GROMACS .gro file of C-alpha atoms in nm:
model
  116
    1UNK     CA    1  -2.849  -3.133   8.449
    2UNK     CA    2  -2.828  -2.801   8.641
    3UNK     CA    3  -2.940  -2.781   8.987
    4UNK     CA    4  -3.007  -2.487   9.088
    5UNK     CA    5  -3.222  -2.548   9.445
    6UNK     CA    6  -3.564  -2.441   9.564
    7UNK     CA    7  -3.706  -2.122   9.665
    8UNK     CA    8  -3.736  -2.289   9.975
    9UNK     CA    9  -3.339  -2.338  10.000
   10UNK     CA   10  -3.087  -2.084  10.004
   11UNK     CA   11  -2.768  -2.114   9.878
   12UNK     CA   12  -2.422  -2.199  10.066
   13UNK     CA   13  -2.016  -2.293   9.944
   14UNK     CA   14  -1.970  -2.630  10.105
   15UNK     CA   15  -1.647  -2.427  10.259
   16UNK     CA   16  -1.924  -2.275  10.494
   17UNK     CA   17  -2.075  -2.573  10.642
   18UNK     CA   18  -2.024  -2.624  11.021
   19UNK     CA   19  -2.124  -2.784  11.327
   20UNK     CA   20  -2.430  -2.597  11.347
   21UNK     CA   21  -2.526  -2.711  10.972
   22UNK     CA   22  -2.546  -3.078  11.110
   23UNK     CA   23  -2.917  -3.229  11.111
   24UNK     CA   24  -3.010  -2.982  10.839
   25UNK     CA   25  -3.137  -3.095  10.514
   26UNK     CA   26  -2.902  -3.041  10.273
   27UNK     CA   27  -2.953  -3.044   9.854
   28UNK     CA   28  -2.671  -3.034   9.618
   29UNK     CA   29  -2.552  -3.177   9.272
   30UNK     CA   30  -2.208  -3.390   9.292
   31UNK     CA   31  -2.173  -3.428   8.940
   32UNK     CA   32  -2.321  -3.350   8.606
   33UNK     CA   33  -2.626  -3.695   8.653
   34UNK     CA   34  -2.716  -3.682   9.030
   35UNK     CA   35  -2.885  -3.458   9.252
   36UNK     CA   36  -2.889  -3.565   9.590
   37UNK     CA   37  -3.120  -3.517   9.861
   38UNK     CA   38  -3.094  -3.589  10.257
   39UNK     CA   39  -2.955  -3.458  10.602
   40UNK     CA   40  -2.622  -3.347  10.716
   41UNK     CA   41  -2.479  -3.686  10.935
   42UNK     CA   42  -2.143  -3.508  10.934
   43UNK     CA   43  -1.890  -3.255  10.848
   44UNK     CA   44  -1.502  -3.299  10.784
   45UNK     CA   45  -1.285  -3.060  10.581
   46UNK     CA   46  -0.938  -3.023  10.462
   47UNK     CA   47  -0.790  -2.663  10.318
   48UNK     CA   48  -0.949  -2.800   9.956
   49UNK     CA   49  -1.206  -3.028  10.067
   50UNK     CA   50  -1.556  -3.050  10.236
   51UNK     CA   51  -1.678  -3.408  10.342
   52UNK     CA   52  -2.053  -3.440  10.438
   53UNK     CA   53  -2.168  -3.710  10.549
   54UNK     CA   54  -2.537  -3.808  10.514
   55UNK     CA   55  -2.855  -3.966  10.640
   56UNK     CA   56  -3.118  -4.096  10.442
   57UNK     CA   57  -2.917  -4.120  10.158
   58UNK     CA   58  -2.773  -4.423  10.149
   59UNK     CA   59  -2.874  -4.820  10.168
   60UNK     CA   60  -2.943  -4.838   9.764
   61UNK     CA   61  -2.725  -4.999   9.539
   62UNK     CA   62  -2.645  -4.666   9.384
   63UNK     CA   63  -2.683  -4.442   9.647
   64UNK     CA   64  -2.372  -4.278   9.877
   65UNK     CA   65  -2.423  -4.157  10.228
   66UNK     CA   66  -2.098  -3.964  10.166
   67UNK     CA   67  -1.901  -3.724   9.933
   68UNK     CA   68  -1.650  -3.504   9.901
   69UNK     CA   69  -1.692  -3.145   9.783
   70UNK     CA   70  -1.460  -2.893   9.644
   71UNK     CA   71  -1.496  -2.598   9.928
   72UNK     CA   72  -1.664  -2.350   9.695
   73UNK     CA   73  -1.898  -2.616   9.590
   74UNK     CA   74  -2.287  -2.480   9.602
   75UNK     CA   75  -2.486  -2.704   9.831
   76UNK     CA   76  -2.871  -2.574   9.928
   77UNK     CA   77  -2.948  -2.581  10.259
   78UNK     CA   78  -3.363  -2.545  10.390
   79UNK     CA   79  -3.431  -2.175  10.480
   80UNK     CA   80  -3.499  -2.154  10.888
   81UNK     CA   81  -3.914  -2.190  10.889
   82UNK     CA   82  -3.915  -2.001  11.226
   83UNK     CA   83  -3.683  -1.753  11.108
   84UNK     CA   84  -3.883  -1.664  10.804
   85UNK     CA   85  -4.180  -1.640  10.986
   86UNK     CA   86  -4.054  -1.411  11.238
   87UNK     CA   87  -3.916  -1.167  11.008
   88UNK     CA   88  -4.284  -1.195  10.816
   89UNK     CA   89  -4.442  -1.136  11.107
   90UNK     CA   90  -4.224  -0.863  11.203
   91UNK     CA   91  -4.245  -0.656  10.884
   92UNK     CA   92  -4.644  -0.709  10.898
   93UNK     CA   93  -4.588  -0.585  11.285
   94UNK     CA   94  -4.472  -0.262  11.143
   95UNK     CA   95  -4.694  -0.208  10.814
   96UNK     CA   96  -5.016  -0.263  11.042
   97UNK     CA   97  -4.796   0.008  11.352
   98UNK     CA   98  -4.743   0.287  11.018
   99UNK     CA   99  -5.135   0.208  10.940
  100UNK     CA  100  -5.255   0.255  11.273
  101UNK     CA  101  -5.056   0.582  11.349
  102UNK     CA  102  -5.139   0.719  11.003
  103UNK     CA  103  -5.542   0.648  11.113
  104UNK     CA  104  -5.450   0.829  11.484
  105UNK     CA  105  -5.298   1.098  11.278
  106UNK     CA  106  -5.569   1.201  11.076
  107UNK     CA  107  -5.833   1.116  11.315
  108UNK     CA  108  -5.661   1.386  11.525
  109UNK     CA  109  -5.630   1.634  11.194
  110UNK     CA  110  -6.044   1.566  11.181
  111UNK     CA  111  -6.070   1.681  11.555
  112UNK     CA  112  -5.890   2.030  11.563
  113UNK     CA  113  -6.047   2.090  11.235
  114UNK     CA  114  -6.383   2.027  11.378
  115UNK     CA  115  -6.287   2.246  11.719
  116UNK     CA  116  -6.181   2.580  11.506
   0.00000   0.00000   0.00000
C-alpha cells in the first residue's frame, strides 16, 4: 500500500510537527498494511524520533492511539479551510480590481475619442 494523502492534505516530515500541530487531523501510513486516520493528542520527539499521540484512534482491538515516527517520516496534515479561502478570495479580489480598471480604462479611451 502507498499512501500518498488527499488533495485536501498537504504534506509534512513528522520532524516538523509542533505545538501548534496539536488538535489537527493528521493522516499518515506507519507501515507497509495501515493507514491511519485521527487527531494530533500529542507531540514528543527525540533527535531520531517523532511520537504523536492520537485521538480517535484508539479503543479497537487493533487500533493504537500512539506511534513513533522516524523524523523525516511523511505524515498529511488538513490544509487550513480559512486560509485557503482567504487566499481564493484574495486572488479573485484582484482578477475582478485588473477587470474593473481595464473597463475604466477603455471607457475613458471611448470618451477622449468621442471629444476630438
Amino acid at each position: 500500500m502507498e499512501y500518498n494523502g488527499s488533495p485536501t492534505e498537504k504534506a509534512v516530515n513528522a520532524g516538523d510537527l509542533d505545538r501548534r500541530h496539536v488538535g489537527q487531523s493528521v493522516s499518515f501510513q506507519p507501515n507497509d498494511f495501515t493507514v491511519v486516520f485521527g487527531t494530533i493528542a500529542g507531540i514528543a520527539r527525540t533527535e531520531a524520533l517523532v511520537y504523536l499521540s492520537l485521538d480517535g484512534v484508539g479503543g479497537g482491538t487493533h487500533l493504537k492511539d500512539e506511534y513513533d515516527l522516524p523524523i523525516d517520516h511523511q505524515v498529511y496534515l488538513q490544509l487550513d479551510p480559512l486560509g485557503s479561502a482567504e487566499k481564493g478570495l484574495s486572488e479573485a479580489a484582484s482578477f475582478v480590481k485588473e477587470k474593473l480598471d481595464d473597463i475604466t480604462k477603455n471607457l475613458r479611451d471611448r470618451e477622449q475619442g468621442k471629444s476630438e
